[in-house]
Coordinates of C-alpha atoms and ligand atoms in Angstrom, one line a residue:
M26 CA 0.1 -0.1 0.0
S27 CA 2.3 3.0 1.0
Y28 CA 6.0 3.2 0.5
L29 CA 6.6 5.4 3.2
D30 CA 9.7 5.0 4.6
H31 CA 10.9 7.9 7.2
L32 CA 10.7 11.5 7.7
T33 CA 13.6 14.0 7.0
C34 CA 14.4 17.4 7.6
P35 CA 15.2 19.7 4.7
R36 CA 17.2 22.1 6.6
C37 CA 19.5 20.0 9.2
T38 CA 19.0 16.6 7.4
G39 CA 17.9 15.1 10.7
R40 CA 16.0 11.6 10.3
Y41 CA 12.6 10.4 12.1
D42 CA 11.0 7.4 12.1
A43 CA 7.6 7.7 10.5
G44 CA 5.8 5.4 12.8
G45 CA 4.8 8.2 15.5
L46 CA 3.2 11.3 15.4
H47 CA 5.7 14.1 14.7
N48 CA 5.4 18.0 14.2
L49 CA 8.7 20.2 13.4
C50 CA 12.3 18.9 13.5
E51 CA 14.4 19.6 16.6
C52 CA 15.8 22.4 14.7
G53 CA 12.5 24.2 13.9
S54 CA 12.1 23.1 10.3
P55 CA 9.0 21.2 9.0
L56 CA 9.7 17.6 8.2
L57 CA 9.2 15.7 4.8
A58 CA 7.9 12.2 4.1
I59 CA 10.5 10.4 2.4
Y60 CA 9.5 6.9 0.3
D61 CA 11.4 3.8 -0.8
L62 CA 10.8 5.1 -4.4
E63 CA 13.3 2.5 -5.7
R64 CA 11.1 -0.2 -4.5
L65 CA 7.8 1.7 -5.6
A66 CA 9.4 2.2 -9.0
A67 CA 10.2 -1.6 -9.1
N68 CA 6.7 -2.7 -8.0
I69 CA 4.3 -0.3 -9.7
R70 CA 4.1 1.2 -13.2
P71 CA 2.2 4.3 -14.7
S72 CA -0.4 1.6 -16.3
D73 CA -1.4 0.3 -12.8
L74 CA -3.1 3.5 -12.0
V75 CA -5.3 3.4 -15.1
N76 CA -8.3 1.6 -13.5
R77 CA -7.9 3.2 -10.2
P78 CA -10.9 5.3 -8.5
A79 CA -10.8 8.7 -9.5
N80 CA -9.9 10.4 -6.5
M81 CA -6.4 11.5 -5.0
W82 CA -6.0 7.9 -3.2
R83 CA -5.5 6.5 -6.8
Y84 CA -1.8 7.2 -5.9
R85 CA -1.8 5.7 -2.3
E86 CA 1.5 4.3 -2.8
F87 CA 3.1 7.9 -2.9
L88 CA 0.7 8.7 0.2
P89 CA 1.6 7.8 4.0
V90 CA -1.3 5.6 4.9
T91 CA -0.3 2.2 5.5
D92 CA -3.8 0.6 6.3
A93 CA -6.5 1.6 3.7
E94 CA -9.1 1.2 6.5
N95 CA -7.6 4.4 8.1
I96 CA -8.3 6.5 4.8
V97 CA -10.6 9.2 5.4
S98 CA -11.8 10.3 1.9
L99 CA -14.8 12.4 0.6
G100 CA -13.8 11.8 -2.9
E101 CA -11.2 14.7 -3.2
G102 CA -8.8 15.2 -5.9
Y103 CA -8.3 14.1 -9.7
T104 CA -9.7 17.4 -10.7
P105 CA -10.4 18.2 -14.1
M106 CA -7.6 20.2 -16.1
L107 CA -9.6 22.6 -18.3
R108 CA -8.5 23.7 -21.7
T109 CA -9.5 27.6 -21.3
A110 CA -9.1 28.4 -24.9
R111 CA -10.9 31.7 -24.9
L112 CA -9.0 33.0 -22.0
G113 CA -5.6 31.9 -23.6
R114 CA -6.5 33.7 -26.8
E115 CA -7.3 36.8 -24.8
L116 CA -4.0 36.6 -23.0
G117 CA -1.8 35.2 -26.0
L118 CA -1.1 31.9 -24.6
N119 CA -2.1 29.1 -27.0
Q120 CA -1.7 26.2 -24.3
L121 CA -3.5 27.7 -21.2
W122 CA -4.8 25.1 -18.8
V123 CA -6.7 25.4 -15.5
K124 CA -6.5 22.7 -12.9
D125 CA -9.9 23.4 -11.4
E126 CA -9.6 22.6 -7.4
G127 CA -12.8 24.1 -7.0
L128 CA -14.5 20.9 -7.6
N129 CA -13.1 19.3 -4.3
P130 CA -14.8 18.7 -1.3
T131 CA -15.5 22.0 0.5
G132 CA -14.8 23.5 -2.6
T133 CA -10.9 24.1 -2.3
F134 CA -7.7 22.2 -2.7
K135 CA -7.5 22.3 1.4
A136 CA -9.5 19.0 1.0
R137 CA -6.5 17.1 -0.3
G138 CA -4.3 18.3 2.8
A139 CA -7.0 17.5 5.2
S140 CA -7.5 14.1 3.7
A141 CA -3.9 12.9 3.9
G142 CA -3.3 14.7 7.2
I143 CA -6.6 13.4 9.0
S144 CA -6.0 10.1 7.4
R145 CA -2.5 9.6 9.0
A146 CA -3.6 11.3 12.2
K147 CA -6.2 8.7 12.8
E148 CA -3.8 6.2 11.6
L149 CA -1.2 7.2 14.5
G150 CA -3.9 7.4 17.2
A151 CA -4.6 11.2 17.3
T152 CA -8.1 11.9 18.7
T153 CA -7.9 15.9 18.3
V154 CA -6.4 18.1 15.7
A155 CA -5.9 21.8 16.0
M156 CA -4.8 24.5 13.5
P157 CA -5.0 28.2 12.8
T158 CA -6.4 29.0 9.2
A159 CA -7.1 32.0 7.0
G160 CA -10.4 30.2 6.4
N161 CA -10.4 27.1 4.0
A162 CA -8.2 24.8 5.7
G163 CA -10.4 25.3 8.7
G164 CA -13.6 24.2 6.9
A165 CA -11.8 21.3 5.2
W166 CA -10.1 20.0 8.2
A167 CA -13.4 20.3 10.3
A168 CA -15.1 18.2 7.5
Y169 CA -12.6 15.4 7.4
G170 CA -12.3 15.4 11.2
A171 CA -16.2 14.8 11.2
C172 CA -15.9 12.0 8.9
A173 CA -12.8 10.5 10.9
G174 CA -14.8 11.1 14.5
I175 CA -11.7 13.3 15.5
Q176 CA -12.4 16.6 17.6
V177 CA -11.0 19.5 15.4
H178 CA -9.9 23.0 17.2
V179 CA -9.8 25.7 14.8
A180 CA -8.7 29.3 15.3
M181 CA -9.3 32.1 12.4
P182 CA -9.4 35.7 11.9
R183 CA -12.6 37.4 13.0
D184 CA -12.8 38.7 9.5
A185 CA -12.2 35.7 7.3
P186 CA -14.9 34.9 4.9
T187 CA -18.3 34.3 6.5
I188 CA -18.8 30.7 4.9
N189 CA -15.6 29.5 6.5
V190 CA -17.1 30.3 9.8
M191 CA -20.2 28.6 8.9
E192 CA -18.4 25.6 7.8
C193 CA -16.8 25.0 11.0
R194 CA -19.9 25.3 12.9
L195 CA -21.6 22.8 10.2
Y196 CA -19.2 20.4 10.9
D197 CA -18.9 20.9 14.8
A198 CA -15.7 22.1 15.0
H199 CA -14.4 23.9 18.3
L200 CA -13.9 27.3 16.8
M201 CA -12.1 30.4 18.2
L202 CA -12.4 33.7 16.3
V203 CA -9.4 36.1 16.8
D204 CA -9.1 39.6 16.4
G205 CA -6.0 39.8 13.9
L206 CA -4.2 37.6 11.2
I207 CA -3.8 33.9 10.9
S208 CA -0.4 34.5 12.8
D209 CA -2.5 35.6 15.7
A210 CA -4.7 32.9 15.5
G211 CA -1.4 30.6 15.5
K212 CA -0.4 31.9 19.0
L213 CA -4.0 30.9 20.4
I214 CA -3.4 27.3 19.0
A215 CA 0.1 26.8 20.2
Q216 CA -1.5 27.7 23.7
G217 CA -4.2 25.0 23.5
V218 CA -1.7 22.6 22.0
A219 CA 0.5 23.2 25.3
E220 CA -2.3 23.4 27.8
H221 CA -4.8 20.5 26.4
G222 CA -2.3 18.3 24.4
W223 CA -4.1 18.8 21.1
F224 CA -2.3 17.5 18.0
D225 CA -0.8 20.5 16.4
A226 CA -1.9 20.2 12.4
S227 CA -0.8 23.7 11.7
T228 CA 0.4 24.4 8.3
L229 CA 3.8 22.5 7.8
K230 CA 3.8 21.7 11.6
E231 CA 2.8 18.0 10.8
P232 CA 4.3 16.3 7.6
Y233 CA 1.3 15.1 5.7
R234 CA -0.7 18.0 4.8
I235 CA 2.1 18.5 2.1
E236 CA 1.5 15.0 1.1
G237 CA -2.1 15.5 0.2
K238 CA -1.4 18.5 -1.7
K239 CA 1.4 16.5 -3.5
T240 CA -1.1 14.9 -5.5
M241 CA -1.9 17.9 -7.6
G242 CA 1.7 17.4 -9.1
L243 CA 0.9 13.6 -9.9
E244 CA -2.2 14.5 -11.3
I245 CA -0.6 17.0 -13.7
A246 CA 1.8 14.7 -14.8
E247 CA -0.6 12.0 -15.2
F248 CA -2.9 14.2 -17.2
F249 CA 0.1 15.2 -19.6
D250 CA 0.6 11.3 -20.0
W251 CA 3.7 11.6 -17.7
H252 CA 5.1 14.7 -19.1
M253 CA 5.8 17.9 -17.3
P254 CA 4.3 21.3 -18.5
D255 CA 6.6 24.3 -19.0
V256 CA 5.3 26.4 -16.4
V257 CA 3.1 26.2 -13.2
I258 CA 1.5 29.2 -11.9
Y259 CA 0.4 29.0 -8.2
P260 CA -1.0 31.5 -5.7
A261 CA 1.0 30.9 -2.3
G262 CA -0.1 31.8 1.0
G263 CA 1.9 29.2 3.2
G264 CA 3.1 27.7 -0.1
V265 CA 2.2 24.2 0.8
G266 CA 0.9 23.5 -2.7
I267 CA 3.9 24.3 -4.7
I268 CA 6.0 22.5 -2.3
G269 CA 4.0 19.7 -2.7
I270 CA 4.0 19.8 -6.6
R271 CA 7.7 20.1 -6.5
K272 CA 8.0 17.2 -4.2
A273 CA 5.8 15.1 -6.4
L274 CA 7.4 15.9 -9.8
R275 CA 10.8 14.9 -8.2
E276 CA 9.7 11.7 -6.8
L277 CA 8.4 10.8 -10.3
R278 CA 11.5 12.0 -11.8
E279 CA 13.5 9.9 -9.6
M280 CA 11.4 6.8 -10.5
D281 CA 11.8 7.6 -14.2
W282 CA 8.2 8.1 -14.6
V283 CA 9.0 11.7 -16.0
S284 CA 12.1 13.1 -17.3
G285 CA 13.5 16.6 -18.0
P286 CA 13.5 19.9 -16.2
L287 CA 10.8 20.7 -13.7
P288 CA 8.1 23.3 -14.8
R289 CA 9.1 26.9 -14.0
M290 CA 7.3 27.5 -10.9
V291 CA 5.3 31.0 -10.5
V292 CA 4.2 32.1 -7.1
V293 CA 1.7 34.7 -6.9
Q294 CA 0.9 36.9 -4.0
A295 CA -1.4 40.0 -3.5
S296 CA 0.5 43.1 -3.3
G297 CA -0.9 43.8 -0.1
C298 CA 0.7 40.7 1.6
A299 CA 3.7 39.4 -0.6
P300 CA 6.5 38.4 1.7
L301 CA 7.7 35.7 -0.7
V302 CA 7.9 37.9 -3.7
R303 CA 9.8 40.5 -1.7
A304 CA 12.3 37.8 -0.5
F305 CA 12.8 36.5 -4.1
D306 CA 13.3 39.8 -5.4
G307 CA 15.7 40.6 -2.5
G308 CA 17.6 37.5 -3.3
L309 CA 16.9 36.1 0.3
D310 CA 16.7 32.4 1.2
A311 CA 13.8 33.1 3.6
S312 CA 10.8 35.8 4.0
E313 CA 10.3 38.4 6.7
F314 CA 7.1 39.1 8.4
W315 CA 4.8 41.2 6.2
Q316 CA 3.3 44.1 8.4
S317 CA -0.5 45.0 8.4
A318 CA -1.3 42.1 5.6
Q319 CA -4.2 43.1 3.6
T320 CA -6.1 41.4 0.5
M321 CA -9.4 40.2 -0.2
A322 CA -7.9 36.8 -1.3
A323 CA -8.2 35.3 2.1
G324 CA -5.9 32.2 1.3
L325 CA -3.2 34.6 0.5
R326 CA -3.3 36.6 3.8
V327 CA -0.4 34.8 5.5
P328 CA 2.4 37.3 6.6
K329 CA 5.0 34.7 7.0
A330 CA 5.1 31.3 6.1
L331 CA 7.2 28.4 7.8
G332 CA 8.0 26.7 4.7
D333 CA 9.4 30.1 2.9
F334 CA 12.6 28.8 2.4
L335 CA 11.1 25.7 0.5
V336 CA 9.2 27.7 -1.6
L337 CA 11.9 30.2 -2.6
Q338 CA 14.1 27.0 -3.4
A339 CA 11.2 25.6 -5.5
V340 CA 11.0 28.8 -7.5
R341 CA 14.9 29.4 -8.2
E342 CA 15.7 25.9 -8.7
T343 CA 13.3 25.8 -11.7
E344 CA 14.1 29.2 -12.9
G345 CA 10.5 30.4 -11.9
T346 CA 9.8 33.9 -10.6
A347 CA 7.2 35.5 -8.1
V348 CA 4.7 38.0 -8.7
A349 CA 2.5 40.3 -6.9
V350 CA -1.0 41.2 -8.2
S351 CA -3.4 44.0 -7.0
D352 CA -6.7 43.2 -5.7
A353 CA -8.2 45.3 -8.4
E354 CA -6.3 42.9 -10.8
I355 CA -7.7 40.0 -9.3
E356 CA -11.3 41.3 -9.5
D357 CA -10.6 41.8 -13.2
A358 CA -9.4 38.7 -13.5
M359 CA -12.5 36.8 -11.8
R360 CA -14.7 38.7 -14.2
L361 CA -12.5 37.8 -17.3
V362 CA -12.2 34.3 -16.7
S363 CA -16.0 33.8 -15.7
R364 CA -17.1 35.4 -18.9
M365 CA -14.5 34.0 -21.2
D366 CA -14.6 30.4 -20.0
G367 CA -17.6 30.0 -17.6
L368 CA -15.2 29.4 -14.6
A369 CA -16.0 30.8 -11.3
M370 CA -12.7 31.3 -9.8
C371 CA -11.8 32.1 -6.3
P372 CA -9.8 35.5 -5.8
E373 CA -6.6 33.6 -5.1
G374 CA -7.1 31.3 -8.2
A375 CA -7.9 34.4 -10.5
A376 CA -4.3 36.0 -9.1
T377 CA -2.8 33.4 -11.2
V378 CA -4.7 34.7 -14.4
A379 CA -3.6 38.4 -13.6
A380 CA 0.0 37.0 -12.9
A381 CA 0.0 35.1 -16.3
K382 CA -1.1 38.2 -18.1
Q383 CA 1.6 40.2 -16.4
L384 CA 4.4 37.4 -17.5
R385 CA 2.9 37.3 -20.9
D386 CA 2.8 41.0 -21.3
S387 CA 6.5 41.0 -20.3
G388 CA 7.5 38.4 -22.6
W389 CA 8.5 36.1 -19.5
L390 CA 6.1 33.7 -20.8
Q391 CA 6.0 32.4 -24.6
A392 CA 2.9 32.2 -26.8
D393 CA 3.4 28.4 -27.2
E394 CA 4.3 27.4 -23.7
N395 CA 2.3 24.7 -22.1
V396 CA 1.1 26.9 -18.9
V397 CA -1.0 25.3 -15.9
L398 CA -2.9 27.8 -13.7
I399 CA -3.8 26.3 -10.2
N400 CA -7.5 27.7 -9.5
T401 CA -7.3 26.5 -5.8
G402 CA -11.0 26.9 -5.1
T403 CA -14.4 28.0 -6.2
A404 CA -15.6 31.7 -6.3
L405 CA -18.9 30.1 -4.4
K406 CA -17.1 30.3 -1.1
Y407 CA -16.7 34.0 -1.7
P408 CA -20.1 35.3 -2.0
E409 CA -19.3 38.7 -0.6
V410 CA -16.4 39.1 -3.2
M411 CA -18.7 37.9 -6.0
N412 CA -21.3 40.4 -5.0
S413 CA -18.8 43.3 -5.1
I414 CA -17.5 42.2 -8.8
I415 CA -21.0 42.0 -10.2
A416 CA -21.9 45.3 -8.4
E417 CA -19.0 47.2 -10.1
S418 CA -19.5 45.4 -13.5
Ligands
PLP502 C1 -5.0 28.0 1.3 C2 -5.3 28.8 0.0 C3 -4.3 29.0 -0.8 C4 -2.7 29.2 -0.4 O1 -2.4 27.7 -0.2 P1 -1.0 27.5 0.5 O2 -0.8 26.2 0.5 O3 -1.2 28.0 2.0 O4 0.1 28.3 -0.5 C5 -4.6 29.4 -2.0 N1 -5.9 29.5 -2.5 C6 -7.0 29.0 -1.5 C7 -8.5 29.3 -2.1 C8 -6.6 28.5 -0.1 O5 -7.6 28.2 0.3

């Protein structure tokens, strides 16, 4: 079933047994799951996947759960790759694709991380999990926690999208609303973890959320018949998705399922909260805390990401880039893509459209390159934003 072998620290190369619940490395870095890829490659072939279920657990050998009984699934993953031809013509990109994560349970790609994280937490005996969230992760973990019978504690900014508050209540999570940002919510969770022994499932503080998000990379490669696109454009908050996509493609390359250079990876942030873009532009290895973070793209309102150094590595190693777009550009992009291709992109996803436009206009993207935009969720989770963009048009 799983070829998970051990956990490793990407910063100090510390090694941990994968058989127990772990948070960060002793050095403070996130831990990564390492698989026995040699044995995996010897036993499994791409053709073995063909008749598997159309959800992310079709890649179960690449995922951390050892006993299928522990898989907590609501049908996440295996999302469509849409050929957005009209948008492509508008932007001057002849091979433009949108991976539409809006079709996931709970309406965003957070379902992938939650499915992997909750499944493995259940397998390792956790009875509670706790996390701060900008909104959508809380909704997703609340849903998967309910499905697993695991109590979920969520802390989120009081001004997070209303729907995320409702989701947490709907799935009966314990919800704490915080005056402040996800970073302030994080402090409250740390307190609860220390006082009550909750399992800390904060972004990158446990190793398996990345594994769930990694399946986007596996799907992209499978969709292109085990070839890689030229460019992947990703809206980064904590950056888990892009870390996961890079990890997936590197694992596949190590197994010779794909070959050649990884796609150029582009991270997009909102100009009101762009710590990764600033660090990239400044040639830094890590980001600095972004003061007074502000954007209506709630998922991008992360002033400092624990995995910032991994995101910056992914961008630099692949000769990618980092781009900031304004809220006004995001709104224009939401209008454009809905009219051009009938697609209701969340603000974060629409940020990738705005970035593609900038990068095409500057010549960084070539007309015939194969470009994949990650639409991380559906606009239907943002009725307030939808209301404002239709009122203004
Ligand atoms: C969480 C989220 C993001 C950012 O994801 P990270 O993995 O934190 O970079 C982007 N879009 C949406 C809709 C989100 O919910």
